[in-house]
Amino acid sequence: MAMESASQEFVVLGMMSGTSLDALDLTVSHFVQVAGSMTWSGHIEAFSSIPIPAEWKSRITALMDASAVEWHRTSVDWSKWCAKQIKELMDLGSIDLIVFSGQTVFHRPESGWTGQLGHGAVLHAEVDCQVPIVCDLRSLDVSLRGQGAPLVPVADALLYTKYEACLNLGGFANISCSHPIDGNRIAWDIGPCNLVLNQLAFRAGHAFDDGGRMAATGKVHADLWSQWMSLAYHEREAPKSLGSEWLTNEFWPILESREDARSLEIPDLLATAAAYIASQIRLAACGKTTLVTGGGAHNVELLKLLEGANSSFVLGDKIPMVLPAANVIDGKEAHAFAFLGLLRALGQDNVWNSVTGASMNNMGGALWGNFARRGT
C-alpha cells in the first residue's frame, strides 16, 4: 500500500483588481498543506502589477448606468484583456490553477446580490483551456445572506497566524482579527480609504496623493471631519461591507452639499479625509499588532497618523504596525485570492460565516476545467 504524502504543494496564479481601479495585480503563489490538516503555508514567488489603462477605468466606471448588454460585453472584453496580460507575462506550464477575483462594480448584499466583471469561461478559453479557473467567489455567500466581503480573512487566519490583526488599505480599508471572546475570525470594511484620497487628488490633477504629501500640508476642516465621522455606517456592528454606491449616496453628498465645497483647498480636503480615515481605522484596530498591506501602505502621511499620538482629529489607540516586504504589501490580496480559489478547487470551505454573517460557512466560487491535486 502506498504511503500517503506528508504534504501537498500547489502553484496558483492569483488575479486581483480592487475598487480603486489602480492596477491588475498578479501573483504566482506557492502553497503547501500538511496532509490531513488545515495547516497551510504559502509565499509569493512572483508579483506583477499592471496599471489599468484610463480607457478601461472610464468604461468600468460607466457601467453604473449602463445596459445589461453593455455589462455582458464589458465582462467578456475585460476577461480577454486580463487573459492577454497573463499570457504576455506568465509561463502557464507550471501553474496548477488560476483564480480570477473579478472587478467589483455593484455590491449590494442587503439586496442579496453582488456584481463582478470577469467571466471564468472566457478566461479559460483564452488560455486554451490549459489551466482550470476559479472565479465568482462572492455570489454564494451573498445568496446565503452574507456580506460577500471581506473574503481575505480566511487567508489571514490560515497563512498569517503570527499577527493579531491584518489591515488592508485598499479602495476601502478593511480589517480582520480574532473575536475577543470566542476566538473566531471576524472582519469588516472599516470605511473608505484610497478611493476617497485618489478622487480628491484627481481634482488637483493627480492620479493619487503621492506619499500623502498634499495631505501633510493641509489643515483639517473640523465640521466636515465631524460629519464624516458621524456617518451611520460607522455605528453598525460587524459583519458589514461597503461598495462604491455608498460613497455616491452617503459620503460625497456631505462634501458636495456645502456652500463652500468648490472653494475648499484640495490639501485641506485630503488632510480632513486622512484624519477621518485614520481615526476610523485606529478605533477599529484597538491597538493590536497589525500587518498592514495594500496601496495605502505607501501613503507615508496616513501611516504617521495611524501610528502617532492621538489628537483632536485623530482618535483611538495608535497602531503597532508591521510593514512586510514590498511584494507582500502590494500582492497580498492577489495572493489571498489565489489561496481562496485553491480551497474551492480542493472542495474546502473558503468563506466563514463568522466573517460575513452568512447562514453557514461556504465554498464560494465557480470552477472551470479539471483540477487535479499535485502531491509531493
Tab-separated table of C-alpha atoms in Angstrom:
chain	number	residue	atom	x	y	z
A	1	MET	CA	0.000	0.000	0.000
A	2	ALA	CA	1.395	3.400	-0.965
A	3	MET	CA	2.191	5.783	1.865
A	4	GLU	CA	0.141	8.985	1.886
A	5	SER	CA	2.224	12.028	1.087
A	6	ALA	CA	3.179	14.172	4.064
A	7	SER	CA	2.239	17.330	2.200
A	8	GLN	CA	0.712	18.670	-0.966
A	9	GLU	CA	2.125	21.566	-2.950
A	10	PHE	CA	0.338	23.857	-5.374
A	11	VAL	CA	1.351	26.742	-7.618
A	12	VAL	CA	-1.535	29.150	-8.153
A	13	LEU	CA	-1.845	32.323	-10.212
A	14	GLY	CA	-3.931	34.923	-8.381
A	15	MET	CA	-5.501	37.901	-10.158
A	16	MET	CA	-6.895	40.867	-8.258
A	17	SER	CA	-8.148	44.321	-9.189
A	18	GLY	CA	-9.573	46.493	-6.447
A	19	THR	CA	-12.326	49.075	-6.325
A	20	SER	CA	-9.825	51.904	-6.780
A	21	LEU	CA	-9.042	50.574	-10.300
A	22	ASP	CA	-5.340	51.267	-9.898
A	23	ALA	CA	-3.938	48.056	-11.293
A	24	LEU	CA	-4.406	44.404	-12.109
A	25	ASP	CA	-2.200	42.555	-9.620
A	26	LEU	CA	-0.864	39.105	-10.495
A	27	THR	CA	0.875	36.746	-8.089
A	28	VAL	CA	2.382	33.342	-8.629
A	29	SER	CA	1.887	31.787	-5.214
A	30	HIS	CA	3.265	28.569	-3.774
A	31	PHE	CA	1.142	26.811	-1.140
A	32	VAL	CA	1.840	23.739	0.980
A	33	GLN	CA	-0.743	21.843	3.028
A	34	VAL	CA	0.195	19.277	5.653
A	35	ALA	CA	-1.753	16.160	4.723
A	36	GLY	CA	-4.974	15.623	6.622
A	37	SER	CA	-4.900	19.014	8.333
A	38	MET	CA	-5.777	22.670	7.874
A	39	THR	CA	-2.147	23.655	8.430
A	40	TRP	CA	-1.003	25.733	5.481
A	41	SER	CA	1.976	27.786	4.477
A	42	GLY	CA	2.382	29.976	1.441
A	43	HIS	CA	4.571	32.573	-0.163
A	44	ILE	CA	4.614	34.779	-3.242
A	45	GLU	CA	7.063	33.515	-5.856
A	46	ALA	CA	6.451	36.303	-8.377
A	47	PHE	CA	4.423	39.511	-8.454
A	48	SER	CA	3.423	41.880	-11.248
A	49	SER	CA	1.236	44.970	-11.096
A	50	ILE	CA	-0.214	46.122	-14.407
A	51	PRO	CA	-1.675	49.647	-14.446
A	52	ILE	CA	-5.263	49.674	-15.639
A	53	PRO	CA	-5.464	51.938	-18.717
A	54	ALA	CA	-7.546	55.111	-18.488
A	55	GLU	CA	-9.968	53.863	-21.130
A	56	TRP	CA	-10.707	50.801	-19.027
A	57	LYS	CA	-11.234	52.896	-15.908
A	58	SER	CA	-13.750	55.049	-17.776
A	59	ARG	CA	-15.514	52.060	-19.265
A	60	ILE	CA	-15.850	50.267	-15.930
A	61	THR	CA	-16.981	53.389	-14.086
A	62	ALA	CA	-19.654	53.998	-16.734
A	63	LEU	CA	-21.224	50.601	-16.013
A	64	MET	CA	-23.050	52.072	-13.035
A	65	ASP	CA	-25.579	53.454	-15.530
A	66	ALA	CA	-25.132	51.038	-18.454
A	67	SER	CA	-27.441	48.478	-20.044
A	68	ALA	CA	-27.345	44.735	-19.423
A	69	VAL	CA	-25.960	44.279	-22.926
A	70	GLU	CA	-23.075	46.633	-22.206
A	71	TRP	CA	-22.419	44.894	-18.888
A	72	HIS	CA	-22.016	41.489	-20.549
A	73	ARG	CA	-19.975	42.890	-23.423
A	74	THR	CA	-17.641	44.605	-20.974
A	75	SER	CA	-17.336	41.492	-18.815
A	76	VAL	CA	-16.249	39.415	-21.804
A	77	ASP	CA	-13.828	42.076	-23.022
A	78	TRP	CA	-12.376	42.510	-19.519
A	79	SER	CA	-11.791	38.755	-19.283
A	80	LYS	CA	-9.976	38.790	-22.622
A	81	TRP	CA	-7.845	41.766	-21.580
A	82	CYS	CA	-6.886	40.025	-18.335
A	83	ALA	CA	-6.042	36.833	-20.226
A	84	LYS	CA	-3.788	38.827	-22.541
A	85	GLN	CA	-1.849	40.164	-19.553
A	86	ILE	CA	-1.399	36.643	-18.209
A	87	LYS	CA	-0.146	35.229	-21.490
A	88	GLU	CA	2.310	38.079	-22.001
A	89	LEU	CA	3.826	37.775	-18.530
A	90	MET	CA	3.482	34.193	-17.383
A	91	ASP	CA	4.574	30.694	-18.358
A	92	LEU	CA	1.424	28.714	-17.641
A	93	GLY	CA	3.195	25.366	-17.809
A	94	SER	CA	3.912	25.295	-14.069
A	95	ILE	CA	0.558	26.740	-12.940
A	96	ASP	CA	-1.961	24.381	-11.308
A	97	LEU	CA	-4.829	26.873	-11.063
A	98	ILE	CA	-5.796	30.446	-11.972
A	99	VAL	CA	-8.006	32.403	-9.573
A	100	PHE	CA	-9.854	35.395	-11.003
A	101	SER	CA	-11.267	37.716	-8.335
A	102	GLY	CA	-13.306	39.766	-10.782
A	103	GLN	CA	-13.724	43.531	-10.749
A	104	THR	CA	-16.467	44.605	-8.366
A	105	VAL	CA	-18.845	47.156	-9.875
A	106	PHE	CA	-22.007	46.627	-7.808
A	107	HIS	CA	-22.084	45.317	-4.258
A	108	ARG	CA	-25.488	45.245	-2.561
A	109	PRO	CA	-25.544	42.351	-0.111
A	110	GLU	CA	-28.521	43.836	1.713
A	111	SER	CA	-30.479	43.211	-1.503
A	112	GLY	CA	-28.966	39.760	-1.991
A	113	TRP	CA	-26.693	40.391	-4.947
A	114	THR	CA	-23.230	41.479	-5.986
A	115	GLY	CA	-21.696	42.064	-9.408
A	116	GLN	CA	-18.118	41.488	-10.543
A	117	LEU	CA	-16.806	41.859	-14.073
A	118	GLY	CA	-14.999	38.816	-15.366
A	119	HIS	CA	-16.162	35.511	-16.802
A	120	GLY	CA	-14.276	32.356	-15.917
A	121	ALA	CA	-15.388	30.527	-19.054
A	122	VAL	CA	-13.990	33.267	-21.280
A	123	LEU	CA	-10.704	33.339	-19.380
A	124	HIS	CA	-10.494	29.530	-19.521
A	125	ALA	CA	-11.000	29.605	-23.281
A	126	GLU	CA	-8.489	32.420	-23.743
A	127	VAL	CA	-5.746	30.339	-22.085
A	128	ASP	CA	-6.695	27.457	-24.417
A	129	CYS	CA	-8.276	25.539	-21.528
A	130	GLN	CA	-4.764	24.676	-20.316
A	131	VAL	CA	-5.323	25.692	-16.695
A	132	PRO	CA	-8.505	25.407	-14.578
A	133	ILE	CA	-10.095	28.670	-13.445
A	134	VAL	CA	-11.891	29.651	-10.245
A	135	CYS	CA	-13.986	32.827	-10.367
A	136	ASP	CA	-17.108	34.411	-8.819
A	137	LEU	CA	-16.075	33.875	-5.215
A	138	ARG	CA	-18.624	36.233	-3.625
A	139	SER	CA	-22.028	35.286	-5.024
A	140	LEU	CA	-22.738	32.176	-2.949
A	141	ASP	CA	-22.035	33.935	0.323
A	142	VAL	CA	-24.303	36.839	-0.610
A	143	SER	CA	-27.014	34.340	-1.583
A	144	LEU	CA	-26.617	32.849	1.899
A	145	ARG	CA	-27.398	36.287	3.348
A	146	GLY	CA	-23.746	37.104	3.943
A	147	GLN	CA	-21.821	40.241	3.074
A	148	GLY	CA	-19.653	38.513	0.455
A	149	ALA	CA	-16.788	40.667	1.752
A	150	PRO	CA	-14.183	40.864	3.026
A	151	LEU	CA	-13.116	37.395	1.829
A	152	VAL	CA	-9.388	37.638	2.544
A	153	PRO	CA	-9.706	36.986	6.341
A	154	VAL	CA	-9.770	33.219	5.779
A	155	ALA	CA	-6.311	33.557	4.240
A	156	ASP	CA	-5.298	35.898	7.074
A	157	ALA	CA	-6.269	33.281	9.660
A	158	LEU	CA	-4.553	30.351	7.936
A	159	LEU	CA	-1.460	31.980	6.400
A	160	TYR	CA	-0.625	34.959	8.660
A	161	THR	CA	-1.047	33.384	12.068
A	162	LYS	CA	1.549	35.452	13.952
A	163	TYR	CA	-0.312	38.765	13.626
A	164	GLU	CA	-3.124	39.869	15.926
A	165	ALA	CA	-4.814	41.696	13.055
A	166	CYS	CA	-4.439	42.203	9.311
A	167	LEU	CA	-5.301	45.587	7.814
A	168	ASN	CA	-5.761	46.171	4.100
A	169	LEU	CA	-5.553	49.782	2.920
A	170	GLY	CA	-7.210	49.454	-0.460
A	171	GLY	CA	-10.071	51.345	-2.051
A	172	PHE	CA	-11.774	50.652	1.257
A	173	ALA	CA	-9.940	49.862	4.480
A	174	ASN	CA	-10.797	46.501	5.992
A	175	ILE	CA	-9.504	44.589	8.972
A	176	SER	CA	-9.587	41.026	10.247
A	177	CYS	CA	-8.775	39.674	13.705
A	178	SER	CA	-9.891	37.061	16.216
A	179	HIS	CA	-13.057	37.692	18.195
A	180	PRO	CA	-12.031	38.646	21.752
A	181	ILE	CA	-14.484	36.159	23.309
A	182	ASP	CA	-14.871	33.077	21.106
A	183	GLY	CA	-11.685	33.372	19.034
A	184	ASN	CA	-13.496	33.057	15.705
A	185	ARG	CA	-12.185	35.141	12.827
A	186	ILE	CA	-14.120	38.356	12.305
A	187	ALA	CA	-13.654	41.079	9.718
A	188	TRP	CA	-15.361	44.078	8.211
A	189	ASP	CA	-14.908	47.080	5.966
A	190	ILE	CA	-13.935	49.953	8.246
A	191	GLY	CA	-14.582	52.741	5.765
A	192	PRO	CA	-13.208	54.356	2.628
A	193	CYS	CA	-9.507	54.746	2.009
A	194	ASN	CA	-7.765	55.093	-1.363
A	195	LEU	CA	-10.986	55.609	-3.316
A	196	VAL	CA	-11.574	58.872	-1.465
A	197	LEU	CA	-7.951	60.019	-1.328
A	198	ASN	CA	-7.428	59.304	-5.033
A	199	GLN	CA	-10.621	61.098	-6.042
A	200	LEU	CA	-9.616	64.201	-4.103
A	201	ALA	CA	-6.107	64.129	-5.581
A	202	PHE	CA	-7.643	63.788	-9.050
A	203	ARG	CA	-9.384	67.128	-8.532
A	204	ALA	CA	-5.903	68.651	-8.325
A	205	GLY	CA	-4.772	66.874	-11.480
A	206	HIS	CA	-3.008	63.937	-9.817
A	207	ALA	CA	-3.794	60.225	-10.015
A	208	PHE	CA	-3.116	59.962	-6.278
A	209	ASP	CA	-1.529	61.891	-3.417
A	210	ASP	CA	1.994	60.501	-3.633
A	211	GLY	CA	3.122	59.610	-0.120
A	212	GLY	CA	0.352	61.788	1.303
A	213	ARG	CA	2.447	64.889	0.614
A	214	MET	CA	-0.513	67.142	-0.200
A	215	ALA	CA	-2.426	65.952	2.856
A	216	ALA	CA	0.602	66.734	5.018
A	217	THR	CA	0.408	70.414	4.025
A	218	GLY	CA	-3.331	70.781	4.612
A	219	LYS	CA	-5.472	71.680	7.595
A	220	VAL	CA	-8.405	69.651	8.873
A	221	HIS	CA	-11.893	71.153	8.499
A	222	ALA	CA	-13.426	70.239	11.854
A	223	ASP	CA	-17.072	70.326	10.787
A	224	LEU	CA	-16.516	68.201	7.670
A	225	TRP	CA	-14.417	65.723	9.663
A	226	SER	CA	-17.177	65.514	12.270
A	227	GLN	CA	-19.868	64.851	9.657
A	228	TRP	CA	-17.862	62.065	8.038
A	229	MET	CA	-17.118	60.545	11.448
A	230	SER	CA	-20.861	60.567	12.194
A	231	LEU	CA	-21.922	58.562	9.134
A	232	ALA	CA	-24.438	55.890	10.132
A	233	TYR	CA	-22.342	53.068	8.674
A	234	HIS	CA	-19.761	53.512	11.414
A	235	GLU	CA	-22.374	52.812	14.096
A	236	ARG	CA	-23.320	49.437	12.613
A	237	GLU	CA	-21.953	46.240	14.098
A	238	ALA	CA	-19.836	43.856	12.042
A	239	PRO	CA	-20.149	41.972	9.775
A	240	LYS	CA	-20.585	44.803	7.312
A	241	SER	CA	-19.149	45.788	3.952
A	242	LEU	CA	-19.108	48.713	1.548
A	243	GLY	CA	-19.415	49.324	-2.171
A	244	SER	CA	-18.777	52.363	-4.313
A	245	GLU	CA	-22.516	53.111	-4.248
A	246	TRP	CA	-22.164	54.035	-0.566
A	247	LEU	CA	-19.664	56.718	-1.468
A	248	THR	CA	-22.016	58.118	-4.105
A	249	ASN	CA	-25.087	58.049	-1.883
A	250	GLU	CA	-23.714	58.749	1.599
A	251	PHE	CA	-20.145	60.026	1.686
A	252	TRP	CA	-19.711	62.518	-1.150
A	253	PRO	CA	-23.052	64.331	-0.640
A	254	ILE	CA	-21.756	65.588	2.716
A	255	LEU	CA	-18.996	67.468	0.909
A	256	GLU	CA	-20.972	68.413	-2.189
A	257	SER	CA	-23.863	69.915	-0.202
A	258	ARG	CA	-21.605	72.500	1.431
A	259	GLU	CA	-21.863	76.052	0.122
A	260	ASP	CA	-18.077	76.318	0.169
A	261	ALA	CA	-17.488	72.918	-1.480
A	262	ARG	CA	-15.868	74.407	-4.593
A	263	SER	CA	-13.621	76.781	-2.695
A	264	LEU	CA	-12.082	74.315	-0.250
A	265	GLU	CA	-8.395	73.709	-0.890
A	266	ILE	CA	-7.510	70.191	-2.030
A	267	PRO	CA	-4.700	69.770	0.548
A	268	ASP	CA	-7.210	70.672	3.275
A	269	LEU	CA	-9.723	68.145	1.948
A	270	LEU	CA	-7.015	65.493	1.813
A	271	ALA	CA	-5.903	66.305	5.355
A	272	THR	CA	-9.504	66.075	6.567
A	273	ALA	CA	-10.099	62.784	4.765
A	274	ALA	CA	-6.818	61.309	6.033
A	275	ALA	CA	-7.652	62.230	9.635
A	276	TYR	CA	-11.121	60.709	9.275
A	277	ILE	CA	-9.740	57.515	7.695
A	278	ALA	CA	-7.006	57.165	10.323
A	279	SER	CA	-9.455	57.722	13.183
A	280	GLN	CA	-11.853	55.051	11.991
A	281	ILE	CA	-9.010	52.581	11.469
A	282	ARG	CA	-7.483	53.278	14.898
A	283	LEU	CA	-10.846	52.868	16.597
A	284	ALA	CA	-11.290	49.520	14.834
A	285	ALA	CA	-7.786	48.148	15.410
A	286	CYS	CA	-7.852	48.691	19.201
A	287	GLY	CA	-4.067	48.810	19.496
A	288	LYS	CA	-3.464	45.291	18.141
A	289	THR	CA	-0.170	44.417	16.437
A	290	THR	CA	-1.249	44.716	12.826
A	291	LEU	CA	0.094	43.560	9.473
A	292	VAL	CA	-0.535	46.471	7.092
A	293	THR	CA	-0.778	45.925	3.332
A	294	GLY	CA	-2.420	47.454	0.267
A	295	GLY	CA	-1.726	50.593	-1.728
A	296	GLY	CA	-2.387	52.838	1.256
A	297	ALA	CA	0.655	51.341	2.976
A	298	HIS	CA	2.735	53.563	0.665
A	299	ASN	CA	0.991	56.687	1.997
A	300	VAL	CA	3.569	57.954	4.478
A	301	GLU	CA	1.285	60.618	5.921
A	302	LEU	CA	-1.524	58.132	6.568
A	303	LEU	CA	0.896	55.752	8.280
A	304	LYS	CA	2.113	58.586	10.515
A	305	LEU	CA	-1.462	59.244	11.566
A	306	LEU	CA	-2.047	55.557	12.275
A	307	GLU	CA	0.987	55.065	14.499
A	308	GLY	CA	1.310	58.535	16.034
A	309	ALA	CA	-0.186	60.116	19.129
A	310	ASN	CA	-3.873	60.891	19.075
A	311	SER	CA	-5.165	64.435	18.718
A	312	SER	CA	-8.390	66.361	18.309
A	313	PHE	CA	-8.875	64.834	14.855
A	314	VAL	CA	-7.055	61.501	15.187
A	315	LEU	CA	-8.895	59.283	17.648
A	316	GLY	CA	-8.289	55.799	19.022
A	317	ASP	CA	-5.175	53.949	20.106
A	318	LYS	CA	-2.082	54.182	17.951
A	319	ILE	CA	-1.431	51.024	15.949
A	320	PRO	CA	1.723	48.902	16.343
A	321	MET	CA	2.218	48.286	12.624
A	322	VAL	CA	4.210	45.651	10.772
A	323	LEU	CA	5.055	46.541	7.169
A	324	PRO	CA	6.132	43.463	5.176
A	325	ALA	CA	8.215	43.248	2.003
A	326	ALA	CA	7.018	45.304	-0.964
A	327	ASN	CA	5.692	42.300	-2.891
A	328	VAL	CA	3.540	41.392	0.123
A	329	ILE	CA	2.318	44.975	0.629
A	330	ASP	CA	1.130	45.110	-2.971
A	331	GLY	CA	0.481	41.431	-3.677
A	332	LYS	CA	-1.179	40.101	-0.519
A	333	GLU	CA	-4.729	40.483	-1.832
A	334	ALA	CA	-3.989	38.597	-5.065
A	335	HIS	CA	-2.054	36.014	-3.026
A	336	ALA	CA	-5.033	35.622	-0.695
A	337	PHE	CA	-7.478	35.186	-3.574
A	338	ALA	CA	-5.151	32.559	-5.038
A	339	PHE	CA	-5.441	30.705	-1.730
A	340	LEU	CA	-9.223	31.065	-1.536
A	341	GLY	CA	-9.568	29.721	-5.065
A	342	LEU	CA	-7.316	26.800	-4.193
A	343	LEU	CA	-9.530	25.910	-1.230
A	344	ARG	CA	-12.519	25.973	-3.592
A	345	ALA	CA	-10.763	23.682	-6.069
A	346	LEU	CA	-9.932	21.290	-3.220
A	347	GLY	CA	-13.563	21.221	-2.094
A	348	GLN	CA	-12.928	23.067	1.174
A	349	ASP	CA	-14.845	25.971	2.702
A	350	ASN	CA	-13.220	29.277	1.797
A	351	VAL	CA	-15.719	31.716	3.339
A	352	TRP	CA	-16.514	31.721	7.053
A	353	ASN	CA	-19.829	32.981	8.345
A	354	SER	CA	-18.129	34.462	11.417
A	355	VAL	CA	-16.627	36.948	8.945
A	356	THR	CA	-19.503	37.591	6.553
A	357	GLY	CA	-22.622	36.839	8.598
A	358	ALA	CA	-23.867	34.214	6.131
A	359	SER	CA	-26.146	31.428	7.325
A	360	MET	CA	-23.271	28.923	7.080
A	361	ASN	CA	-19.647	28.540	6.126
A	362	ASN	CA	-19.456	28.028	2.392
A	363	MET	CA	-17.314	27.082	-0.584
A	364	GLY	CA	-17.598	30.072	-2.895
A	365	GLY	CA	-16.512	30.144	-6.499
A	366	ALA	CA	-17.223	28.623	-9.891
A	367	LEU	CA	-14.673	26.132	-11.255
A	368	TRP	CA	-13.957	25.883	-14.980
A	369	GLY	CA	-11.870	22.944	-16.170
A	370	ASN	CA	-10.470	19.925	-14.349
A	371	PHE	CA	-8.374	20.400	-11.239
A	372	ALA	CA	-6.066	17.574	-10.132
A	373	ARG	CA	-4.126	17.568	-6.897
A	374	ARG	CA	-0.381	17.503	-7.201
A	375	GLY	CA	1.276	15.789	-4.235
A	376	THR	CA	4.904	15.564	-3.166
